[in-house]
Amino acid sequence: MSKFIPLSIPNFEGNEKKYVNDALDSTFVSTVGSYVNKFEKALAQYLLVPNVAVCQSGTSALHLALIEAGIGQGDVVLVPPLTFIAAVNPVKYQSAIPVFIDCDDSFCIDPIKLRSFCEEECHWDGNQLSYQGKAVKAMIVVHVFGNMADMNAIMEIAHTYNLKVIEDATEALGTQYTEGEYKGKFAGTIGDFGCYSFNGNKIITTGGGGAITSNDPQKVDHIRFLSTQAKTDPVFYVHDEVGYNYRMTNLQAALGVAQLEELPEFVLRKQHNYDMYKQYLQDCEYASLKEFRPGTSSNKWFYSIEINRNVIKAPMKEIIQRIREKGIETRAIWGLINEQRPYRNEITYKITKASYYAERILNIPSSTQITEEDIFYVSEEIKGLFEEMRND
Ligand SMILES: *Cc1c(COP(=O)(O)O)cnc(C)c1O
């Protein structure tokens, strides 16, 4: 069999089968069942927060957070250009208006541009920020690839301008500050709302799934209520609000409980594998491994190399194809969201870094079960290939 090293695959080395079978035996396969509650409690314990609601996906988590934050038609939400599009789509679900703010070298929102947008482009009446007459109410901060955004600077701006902060921590479960004001705090537990995803490619998976927390535990209760069709009476069908069918199922949660048991080990492996790549790629002349924010312990979910475009000029598609011929799966960073068809006419603010990185960043294999031998192989093949390609 020829070699194939996947980009990122799930890992079921623990109690997954046991708990899923147990959930099946209980006949509770839908949104009621003991694993749903267990998973919420275990997540809350892990994240050091009082209340977590689990739901169907990271996307539905973000949607519920926006609803709970009071975002509605015509409100402005500040969003990132360089991430997975699901971080921004829920803004449209609410008929709100996204404004794209550039990233910095962490790929996360640039607090300097964020501040200058608020100061120079918006009007502040001492209570409400507005942009072209529309209320600017919130921002979605994505911790890209598990790298913590600059939350100190971001929260300061949010407090100055009365903006709600919705953290998209879908890629960053397990990332936390080790220094400073937020020491010990996990990504997703600093802003007003934190959203997580358990899709198949994330650090832990439930097949599909998500979770939400908030600095206000009552808001989490209300989110859970909205996610279960907003049923007011436990027996009779009384509904005082428009609800959603967004609750996680017991089958998914059974998988989640098992996966969460392994999360600390997965984080350690991702960190260790990153260190090995760093060692093997340090003499790579035409690409460099991107760092994670100092003062944090990142889950190092995805590893990124930045390609030196002064030397390697081939289109990203060709680079990926040629690495694929060596049996290695890699992936280009996303295309900019503001360039996708539904967002082409939206407002953007000083987008330069996002475009720069869109052409240069390649993600390399990062599964928790990757071997040192494979990490060495990937590193050597990439170095060799770039050496060949510099002459093209
Ligand atoms: C995965 C992801 C989401 C969406 O999560 P799903 O569970 O797939 O709905 C949202 N934002 C970012 C940045 C993601 O990586």
PDB file of N, CA and C in Angstrom, residues 18-105:
ATOM      1  N   LYS A  18     -17.811   2.036  24.037  1.00  0.00           N
ATOM      2  CA  LYS A  18     -18.502   1.664  25.271  1.00  0.00           C
ATOM      3  C   LYS A  18     -19.669   2.618  25.558  1.00  0.00           C
ATOM      4  N   TYR A  19     -19.402   3.912  25.488  1.00  0.00           N
ATOM      5  CA  TYR A  19     -20.437   4.888  25.840  1.00  0.00           C
ATOM      6  C   TYR A  19     -21.522   4.961  24.768  1.00  0.00           C
ATOM      7  N   VAL A  20     -21.137   4.863  23.503  1.00  0.00           N
ATOM      8  CA  VAL A  20     -22.146   4.926  22.438  1.00  0.00           C
ATOM      9  C   VAL A  20     -23.051   3.690  22.522  1.00  0.00           C
ATOM     10  N   ASN A  21     -22.464   2.531  22.769  1.00  0.00           N
ATOM     11  CA  ASN A  21     -23.270   1.319  22.949  1.00  0.00           C
ATOM     12  C   ASN A  21     -24.207   1.458  24.145  1.00  0.00           C
ATOM     13  N   ASP A  22     -23.686   2.040  25.205  1.00  0.00           N
ATOM     14  CA  ASP A  22     -24.488   2.258  26.401  1.00  0.00           C
ATOM     15  C   ASP A  22     -25.682   3.171  26.085  1.00  0.00           C
ATOM     16  N   ALA A  23     -25.418   4.210  25.303  1.00  0.00           N
ATOM     17  CA  ALA A  23     -26.497   5.131  24.915  1.00  0.00           C
ATOM     18  C   ALA A  23     -27.533   4.382  24.065  1.00  0.00           C
ATOM     19  N   LEU A  24     -27.064   3.520  23.159  1.00  0.00           N
ATOM     20  CA  LEU A  24     -27.983   2.728  22.333  1.00  0.00           C
ATOM     21  C   LEU A  24     -28.827   1.806  23.211  1.00  0.00           C
ATOM     22  N   ASP A  25     -28.166   1.127  24.153  1.00  0.00           N
ATOM     23  CA  ASP A  25     -28.877   0.207  25.044  1.00  0.00           C
ATOM     24  C   ASP A  25     -29.944   0.924  25.861  1.00  0.00           C
ATOM     25  N   SER A  26     -29.676   2.188  26.173  1.00  0.00           N
ATOM     26  CA  SER A  26     -30.634   2.953  26.996  1.00  0.00           C
ATOM     27  C   SER A  26     -31.879   3.337  26.192  1.00  0.00           C
ATOM     28  N   THR A  27     -31.815   3.212  24.866  1.00  0.00           N
ATOM     29  CA  THR A  27     -32.829   3.654  23.888  1.00  0.00           C
ATOM     30  C   THR A  27     -32.959   5.173  23.803  1.00  0.00           C
ATOM     31  N   PHE A  28     -32.250   5.903  24.640  1.00  0.00           N
ATOM     32  CA  PHE A  28     -32.278   7.366  24.533  1.00  0.00           C
ATOM     33  C   PHE A  28     -31.241   7.812  23.512  1.00  0.00           C
ATOM     34  N   VAL A  29     -31.679   7.926  22.265  1.00  0.00           N
ATOM     35  CA  VAL A  29     -30.741   8.292  21.202  1.00  0.00           C
ATOM     36  C   VAL A  29     -30.922   9.744  20.762  1.00  0.00           C
ATOM     37  N   SER A  30     -32.027  10.337  21.188  1.00  0.00           N
ATOM     38  CA  SER A  30     -32.329  11.691  20.736  1.00  0.00           C
ATOM     39  C   SER A  30     -31.823  12.725  21.742  1.00  0.00           C
ATOM     40  N   THR A  31     -32.479  13.865  21.838  1.00  0.00           N
ATOM     41  CA  THR A  31     -31.912  14.975  22.617  1.00  0.00           C
ATOM     42  C   THR A  31     -32.133  14.866  24.119  1.00  0.00           C
ATOM     43  N   VAL A  32     -32.818  13.815  24.556  1.00  0.00           N
ATOM     44  CA  VAL A  32     -32.945  13.579  25.992  1.00  0.00           C
ATOM     45  C   VAL A  32     -32.078  12.370  26.324  1.00  0.00           C
ATOM     46  N   GLY A  33     -31.409  12.398  27.465  1.00  0.00           N
ATOM     47  CA  GLY A  33     -30.574  11.263  27.858  1.00  0.00           C
ATOM     48  C   GLY A  33     -29.461  11.715  28.766  1.00  0.00           C
ATOM     49  N   SER A  34     -28.916  10.745  29.503  1.00  0.00           N
ATOM     50  CA  SER A  34     -27.963  11.125  30.560  1.00  0.00           C
ATOM     51  C   SER A  34     -26.651  11.660  30.005  1.00  0.00           C
ATOM     52  N   TYR A  35     -26.250  11.218  28.797  1.00  0.00           N
ATOM     53  CA  TYR A  35     -24.958  11.680  28.278  1.00  0.00           C
ATOM     54  C   TYR A  35     -24.985  13.162  27.905  1.00  0.00           C
ATOM     55  N   VAL A  36     -26.154  13.646  27.507  1.00  0.00           N
ATOM     56  CA  VAL A  36     -26.241  15.067  27.154  1.00  0.00           C
ATOM     57  C   VAL A  36     -25.902  15.911  28.385  1.00  0.00           C
ATOM     58  N   ASN A  37     -26.522  15.563  29.509  1.00  0.00           N
ATOM     59  CA  ASN A  37     -26.254  16.316  30.742  1.00  0.00           C
ATOM     60  C   ASN A  37     -24.824  16.094  31.221  1.00  0.00           C
ATOM     61  N   LYS A  38     -24.368  14.852  31.109  1.00  0.00           N
ATOM     62  CA  LYS A  38     -22.994  14.524  31.527  1.00  0.00           C
ATOM     63  C   LYS A  38     -21.974  15.323  30.722  1.00  0.00           C
ATOM     64  N   PHE A  39     -22.209  15.395  29.439  1.00  0.00           N
ATOM     65  CA  PHE A  39     -21.250  16.098  28.573  1.00  0.00           C
ATOM     66  C   PHE A  39     -21.217  17.584  28.921  1.00  0.00           C
ATOM     67  N   GLU A  40     -22.394  18.159  29.176  1.00  0.00           N
ATOM     68  CA  GLU A  40     -22.440  19.578  29.559  1.00  0.00           C
ATOM     69  C   GLU A  40     -21.670  19.814  30.858  1.00  0.00           C
ATOM     70  N   LYS A  41     -21.902  18.940  31.829  1.00  0.00           N
ATOM     71  CA  LYS A  41     -21.216  19.099  33.131  1.00  0.00           C
ATOM     72  C   LYS A  41     -19.702  18.943  32.981  1.00  0.00           C
ATOM     73  N   ALA A  42     -19.301  17.934  32.194  1.00  0.00           N
ATOM     74  CA  ALA A  42     -17.864  17.675  32.021  1.00  0.00           C
ATOM     75  C   ALA A  42     -17.188  18.831  31.284  1.00  0.00           C
ATOM     76  N   LEU A  43     -17.878  19.384  30.304  1.00  0.00           N
ATOM     77  CA  LEU A  43     -17.318  20.530  29.577  1.00  0.00           C
ATOM     78  C   LEU A  43     -17.169  21.732  30.501  1.00  0.00           C
ATOM     79  N   ALA A  44     -18.210  21.976  31.311  1.00  0.00           N
ATOM     80  CA  ALA A  44     -18.181  23.112  32.239  1.00  0.00           C
ATOM     81  C   ALA A  44     -17.013  22.952  33.221  1.00  0.00           C
ATOM     82  N   GLN A  45     -16.833  21.727  33.681  1.00  0.00           N
ATOM     83  CA  GLN A  45     -15.747  21.453  34.616  1.00  0.00           C
ATOM     84  C   GLN A  45     -14.379  21.687  33.953  1.00  0.00           C
ATOM     85  N   TYR A  46     -14.263  21.194  32.737  1.00  0.00           N
ATOM     86  CA  TYR A  46     -12.996  21.361  32.014  1.00  0.00           C
ATOM     87  C   TYR A  46     -12.699  22.842  31.771  1.00  0.00           C
ATOM     88  N   LEU A  47     -13.730  23.576  31.347  1.00  0.00           N
ATOM     89  CA  LEU A  47     -13.537  24.982  30.973  1.00  0.00           C
ATOM     90  C   LEU A  47     -13.551  25.930  32.174  1.00  0.00           C
ATOM     91  N   LEU A  48     -13.809  25.381  33.360  1.00  0.00           N
ATOM     92  CA  LEU A  48     -13.856  26.178  34.585  1.00  0.00           C
ATOM     93  C   LEU A  48     -14.948  27.251  34.521  1.00  0.00           C
ATOM     94  N   VAL A  49     -16.101  26.862  33.992  1.00  0.00           N
ATOM     95  CA  VAL A  49     -17.245  27.776  33.909  1.00  0.00           C
ATOM     96  C   VAL A  49     -18.464  27.090  34.540  1.00  0.00           C
ATOM     97  N   PRO A  50     -19.458  27.879  34.986  1.00  0.00           N
ATOM     98  CA  PRO A  50     -20.600  27.269  35.650  1.00  0.00           C
ATOM     99  C   PRO A  50     -21.614  26.588  34.729  1.00  0.00           C
ATOM    100  N   ASN A  51     -21.684  26.988  33.473  1.00  0.00           N
ATOM    101  CA  ASN A  51     -22.802  26.516  32.662  1.00  0.00           C
ATOM    102  C   ASN A  51     -22.413  26.405  31.190  1.00  0.00           C
ATOM    103  N   VAL A  52     -22.720  25.252  30.597  1.00  0.00           N
ATOM    104  CA  VAL A  52     -22.461  25.027  29.164  1.00  0.00           C
ATOM    105  C   VAL A  52     -23.707  24.380  28.564  1.00  0.00           C
ATOM    106  N   ALA A  53     -24.113  24.825  27.385  1.00  0.00           N
ATOM    107  CA  ALA A  53     -25.209  24.175  26.651  1.00  0.00           C
ATOM    108  C   ALA A  53     -24.625  23.515  25.408  1.00  0.00           C
ATOM    109  N   VAL A  54     -24.978  22.255  25.172  1.00  0.00           N
ATOM    110  CA  VAL A  54     -24.474  21.588  23.968  1.00  0.00           C
ATOM    111  C   VAL A  54     -25.538  21.624  22.870  1.00  0.00           C
ATOM    112  N   CYS A  55     -25.074  21.655  21.634  1.00  0.00           N
ATOM    113  CA  CYS A  55     -25.991  21.789  20.500  1.00  0.00           C
ATOM    114  C   CYS A  55     -25.472  20.995  19.304  1.00  0.00           C
ATOM    115  N   GLN A  56     -26.127  21.183  18.156  1.00  0.00           N
ATOM    116  CA  GLN A  56     -25.889  20.340  16.977  1.00  0.00           C
ATOM    117  C   GLN A  56     -24.581  20.598  16.237  1.00  0.00           C
ATOM    118  N   SER A  57     -24.058  21.798  16.350  1.00  0.00           N
ATOM    119  CA  SER A  57     -22.866  22.155  15.571  1.00  0.00           C
ATOM    120  C   SER A  57     -22.272  23.444  16.114  1.00  0.00           C
ATOM    121  N   GLY A  58     -21.060  23.711  15.687  1.00  0.00           N
ATOM    122  CA  GLY A  58     -20.454  24.996  16.022  1.00  0.00           C
ATOM    123  C   GLY A  58     -21.243  26.135  15.392  1.00  0.00           C
ATOM    124  N   THR A  59     -21.770  25.881  14.207  1.00  0.00           N
ATOM    125  CA  THR A  59     -22.547  26.906  13.509  1.00  0.00           C
ATOM    126  C   THR A  59     -23.806  27.263  14.302  1.00  0.00           C
ATOM    127  N   SER A  60     -24.510  26.238  14.806  1.00  0.00           N
ATOM    128  CA  SER A  60     -25.717  26.542  15.592  1.00  0.00           C
ATOM    129  C   SER A  60     -25.343  27.199  16.924  1.00  0.00           C
ATOM    130  N   ALA A  61     -24.169  26.859  17.462  1.00  0.00           N
ATOM    131  CA  ALA A  61     -23.705  27.521  18.689  1.00  0.00           C
ATOM    132  C   ALA A  61     -23.540  29.018  18.436  1.00  0.00           C
ATOM    133  N   LEU A  62     -22.910  29.351  17.317  1.00  0.00           N
ATOM    134  CA  LEU A  62     -22.705  30.759  16.972  1.00  0.00           C
ATOM    135  C   LEU A  62     -24.034  31.464  16.716  1.00  0.00           C
ATOM    136  N   HIS A  63     -24.940  30.759  16.056  1.00  0.00           N
ATOM    137  CA  HIS A  63     -26.252  31.347  15.784  1.00  0.00           C
ATOM    138  C   HIS A  63     -26.979  31.662  17.092  1.00  0.00           C
ATOM    139  N   LEU A  64     -26.989  30.698  18.006  1.00  0.00           N
ATOM    140  CA  LEU A  64     -27.660  30.907  19.298  1.00  0.00           C
ATOM    141  C   LEU A  64     -27.000  32.033  20.089  1.00  0.00           C
ATOM    142  N   ALA A  65     -25.673  32.130  20.022  1.00  0.00           N
ATOM    143  CA  ALA A  65     -24.968  33.199  20.737  1.00  0.00           C
ATOM    144  C   ALA A  65     -25.382  34.566  20.196  1.00  0.00           C
ATOM    145  N   LEU A  66     -25.498  34.670  18.871  1.00  0.00           N
ATOM    146  CA  LEU A  66     -25.914  35.946  18.267  1.00  0.00           C
ATOM    147  C   LEU A  66     -27.335  36.308  18.675  1.00  0.00           C
ATOM    148  N   ILE A  67     -28.213  35.317  18.695  1.00  0.00           N
ATOM    149  CA  ILE A  67     -29.603  35.560  19.105  1.00  0.00           C
ATOM    150  C   ILE A  67     -29.621  36.046  20.551  1.00  0.00           C
ATOM    151  N   GLU A  68     -28.900  35.334  21.418  1.00  0.00           N
ATOM    152  CA  GLU A  68     -28.890  35.681  22.838  1.00  0.00           C
ATOM    153  C   GLU A  68     -28.234  37.045  23.074  1.00  0.00           C
ATOM    154  N   ALA A  69     -27.291  37.404  22.210  1.00  0.00           N
ATOM    155  CA  ALA A  69     -26.640  38.716  22.319  1.00  0.00           C
ATOM    156  C   ALA A  69     -27.541  39.832  21.798  1.00  0.00           C
ATOM    157  N   GLY A  70     -28.696  39.476  21.290  1.00  0.00           N
ATOM    158  CA  GLY A  70     -29.661  40.480  20.832  1.00  0.00           C
ATOM    159  C   GLY A  70     -29.349  41.040  19.461  1.00  0.00           C
ATOM    160  N   ILE A  71     -28.613  40.299  18.666  1.00  0.00           N
ATOM    161  CA  ILE A  71     -28.272  40.775  17.320  1.00  0.00           C
ATOM    162  C   ILE A  71     -29.436  40.505  16.372  1.00  0.00           C
ATOM    163  N   GLY A  72     -29.889  41.541  15.726  1.00  0.00           N
ATOM    164  CA  GLY A  72     -31.027  41.406  14.819  1.00  0.00           C
ATOM    165  C   GLY A  72     -30.818  42.202  13.547  1.00  0.00           C
ATOM    166  N   GLN A  73     -31.915  42.338  12.814  1.00  0.00           N
ATOM    167  CA  GLN A  73     -31.878  42.972  11.496  1.00  0.00           C
ATOM    168  C   GLN A  73     -31.212  44.350  11.515  1.00  0.00           C
ATOM    169  N   GLY A  74     -30.226  44.540  10.642  1.00  0.00           N
ATOM    170  CA  GLY A  74     -29.609  45.848  10.474  1.00  0.00           C
ATOM    171  C   GLY A  74     -28.510  46.172  11.474  1.00  0.00           C
ATOM    172  N   ASP A  75     -28.290  45.301  12.454  1.00  0.00           N
ATOM    173  CA  ASP A  75     -27.183  45.535  13.391  1.00  0.00           C
ATOM    174  C   ASP A  75     -25.867  45.189  12.710  1.00  0.00           C
ATOM    175  N   VAL A  76     -24.820  45.933  13.083  1.00  0.00           N
ATOM    176  CA  VAL A  76     -23.498  45.646  12.528  1.00  0.00           C
ATOM    177  C   VAL A  76     -22.738  44.715  13.466  1.00  0.00           C
ATOM    178  N   VAL A  77     -22.129  43.672  12.884  1.00  0.00           N
ATOM    179  CA  VAL A  77     -21.275  42.757  13.634  1.00  0.00           C
ATOM    180  C   VAL A  77     -19.903  42.737  12.961  1.00  0.00           C
ATOM    181  N   LEU A  78     -18.856  42.962  13.739  1.00  0.00           N
ATOM    182  CA  LEU A  78     -17.497  42.960  13.201  1.00  0.00           C
ATOM    183  C   LEU A  78     -17.003  41.517  13.116  1.00  0.00           C
ATOM    184  N   VAL A  79     -16.494  41.147  11.949  1.00  0.00           N
ATOM    185  CA  VAL A  79     -16.174  39.732  11.676  1.00  0.00           C
ATOM    186  C   VAL A  79     -14.816  39.601  10.987  1.00  0.00           C
ATOM    187  N   PRO A  80     -14.251  38.397  11.012  1.00  0.00           N
ATOM    188  CA  PRO A  80     -12.954  38.165  10.366  1.00  0.00           C
ATOM    189  C   PRO A  80     -13.083  37.734   8.910  1.00  0.00           C
ATOM    190  N   PRO A  81     -12.113  38.131   8.067  1.00  0.00           N
ATOM    191  CA  PRO A  81     -12.126  37.702   6.663  1.00  0.00           C
ATOM    192  C   PRO A  81     -11.456  36.342   6.436  1.00  0.00           C
ATOM    193  N   LEU A  82     -10.483  36.006   7.315  1.00  0.00           N
ATOM    194  CA  LEU A  82      -9.644  34.831   7.048  1.00  0.00           C
ATOM    195  C   LEU A  82      -9.954  33.731   8.056  1.00  0.00           C
ATOM    196  N   THR A  83     -11.039  33.003   7.786  1.00  0.00           N
ATOM    197  CA  THR A  83     -11.393  31.870   8.624  1.00  0.00           C
ATOM    198  C   THR A  83     -12.439  31.051   7.892  1.00  0.00           C
ATOM    199  N   PHE A  84     -12.971  30.036   8.555  1.00  0.00           N
ATOM    200  CA  PHE A  84     -14.021  29.233   7.941  1.00  0.00           C
ATOM    201  C   PHE A  84     -15.317  30.059   7.900  1.00  0.00           C
ATOM    202  N   ILE A  85     -16.021  29.962   6.800  1.00  0.00           N
ATOM    203  CA  ILE A  85     -17.171  30.833   6.529  1.00  0.00           C
ATOM    204  C   ILE A  85     -18.298  30.679   7.561  1.00  0.00           C
ATOM    205  N   ALA A  86     -18.324  29.532   8.261  1.00  0.00           N
ATOM    206  CA  ALA A  86     -19.365  29.312   9.273  1.00  0.00           C
ATOM    207  C   ALA A  86     -19.273  30.298  10.427  1.00  0.00           C
ATOM    208  N   ALA A  87     -18.115  30.949  10.568  1.00  0.00           N
ATOM    209  CA  ALA A  87     -17.979  31.963  11.623  1.00  0.00           C
ATOM    210  C   ALA A  87     -18.814  33.200  11.306  1.00  0.00           C
ATOM    211  N   VAL A  88     -19.127  33.401  10.019  1.00  0.00           N
ATOM    212  CA  VAL A  88     -19.789  34.636   9.593  1.00  0.00           C
ATOM    213  C   VAL A  88     -21.238  34.398   9.155  1.00  0.00           C
ATOM    214  N   ASN A  89     -21.537  33.224   8.594  1.00  0.00           N
ATOM    215  CA  ASN A  89     -22.891  32.969   8.098  1.00  0.00           C
ATOM    216  C   ASN A  89     -24.005  33.267   9.115  1.00  0.00           C
ATOM    217  N   PRO A  90     -23.817  32.925  10.408  1.00  0.00           N
ATOM    218  CA  PRO A  90     -24.906  33.198  11.355  1.00  0.00           C
ATOM    219  C   PRO A  90     -25.269  34.687  11.466  1.00  0.00           C
ATOM    220  N   VAL A  91     -24.339  35.564  11.113  1.00  0.00           N
ATOM    221  CA  VAL A  91     -24.653  37.010  11.094  1.00  0.00           C
ATOM    222  C   VAL A  91     -25.752  37.253  10.064  1.00  0.00           C
ATOM    223  N   LYS A  92     -25.639  36.569   8.928  1.00  0.00           N
ATOM    224  CA  LYS A  92     -26.659  36.671   7.874  1.00  0.00           C
ATOM    225  C   LYS A  92     -27.976  36.017   8.298  1.00  0.00           C
ATOM    226  N   TYR A  93     -27.883  34.912   9.039  1.00  0.00           N
ATOM    227  CA  TYR A  93     -29.126  34.259   9.496  1.00  0.00           C
ATOM    228  C   TYR A  93     -29.980  35.267  10.269  1.00  0.00           C
ATOM    229  N   GLN A  94     -29.295  36.172  10.976  1.00  0.00           N
ATOM    230  CA  GLN A  94     -29.991  37.164  11.808  1.00  0.00           C
ATOM    231  C   GLN A  94     -30.283  38.448  11.028  1.00  0.00           C
ATOM    232  N   SER A  95     -30.033  38.436   9.726  1.00  0.00           N
ATOM    233  CA  SER A  95     -30.208  39.627   8.886  1.00  0.00           C
ATOM    234  C   SER A  95     -29.419  40.824   9.408  1.00  0.00           C
ATOM    235  N   ALA A  96     -28.307  40.520  10.060  1.00  0.00           N
ATOM    236  CA  ALA A  96     -27.406  41.579  10.522  1.00  0.00           C
ATOM    237  C   ALA A  96     -26.362  41.844   9.440  1.00  0.00           C
ATOM    238  N   ILE A  97     -25.534  42.871   9.666  1.00  0.00           N
ATOM    239  CA  ILE A  97     -24.586  43.309   8.634  1.00  0.00           C
ATOM    240  C   ILE A  97     -23.160  43.020   9.087  1.00  0.00           C
ATOM    241  N   PRO A  98     -22.444  42.158   8.350  1.00  0.00           N
ATOM    242  CA  PRO A  98     -21.047  41.912   8.727  1.00  0.00           C
ATOM    243  C   PRO A  98     -20.141  43.022   8.197  1.00  0.00           C
ATOM    244  N   VAL A  99     -19.181  43.439   9.003  1.00  0.00           N
ATOM    245  CA  VAL A  99     -18.110  44.316   8.533  1.00  0.00           C
ATOM    246  C   VAL A  99     -16.803  43.591   8.808  1.00  0.00           C
ATOM    247  N   PHE A 100     -16.026  43.406   7.737  1.00  0.00           N
ATOM    248  CA  PHE A 100     -14.817  42.584   7.839  1.00  0.00           C
ATOM    249  C   PHE A 100     -13.617  43.415   8.286  1.00  0.00           C
ATOM    250  N   ILE A 101     -13.013  43.002   9.404  1.00  0.00           N
ATOM    251  CA  ILE A 101     -11.825  43.686   9.944  1.00  0.00           C
ATOM    252  C   ILE A 101     -10.624  42.756   9.740  1.00  0.00           C
ATOM    253  N   ASP A 102      -9.519  43.319   9.330  1.00  0.00           N
ATOM    254  CA  ASP A 102      -8.332  42.513   8.998  1.00  0.00           C
ATOM    255  C   ASP A 102      -7.791  41.738  10.203  1.00  0.00           C
ATOM    256  N   CYS A 103      -7.006  40.722   9.913  1.00  0.00           N
ATOM    257  CA  CYS A 103      -6.308  39.960  10.956  1.00  0.00           C
ATOM    258  C   CYS A 103      -4.907  40.529  11.154  1.00  0.00           C
ATOM    259  N   ASP A 104      -4.231  40.055  12.215  1.00  0.00           N
ATOM    260  CA  ASP A 104      -2.814  40.375  12.382  1.00  0.00           C
ATOM    261  C   ASP A 104      -1.998  39.112  12.104  1.00  0.00           C
ATOM    262  N   ASP A 105      -0.766  39.079  12.565  1.00  0.00           N
ATOM    263  CA  ASP A 105       0.091  37.934  12.235  1.00  0.00           C
ATOM    264  C   ASP A 105      -0.300  36.648  12.963  1.00  0.00           C
TER     265      ASP A 105
END
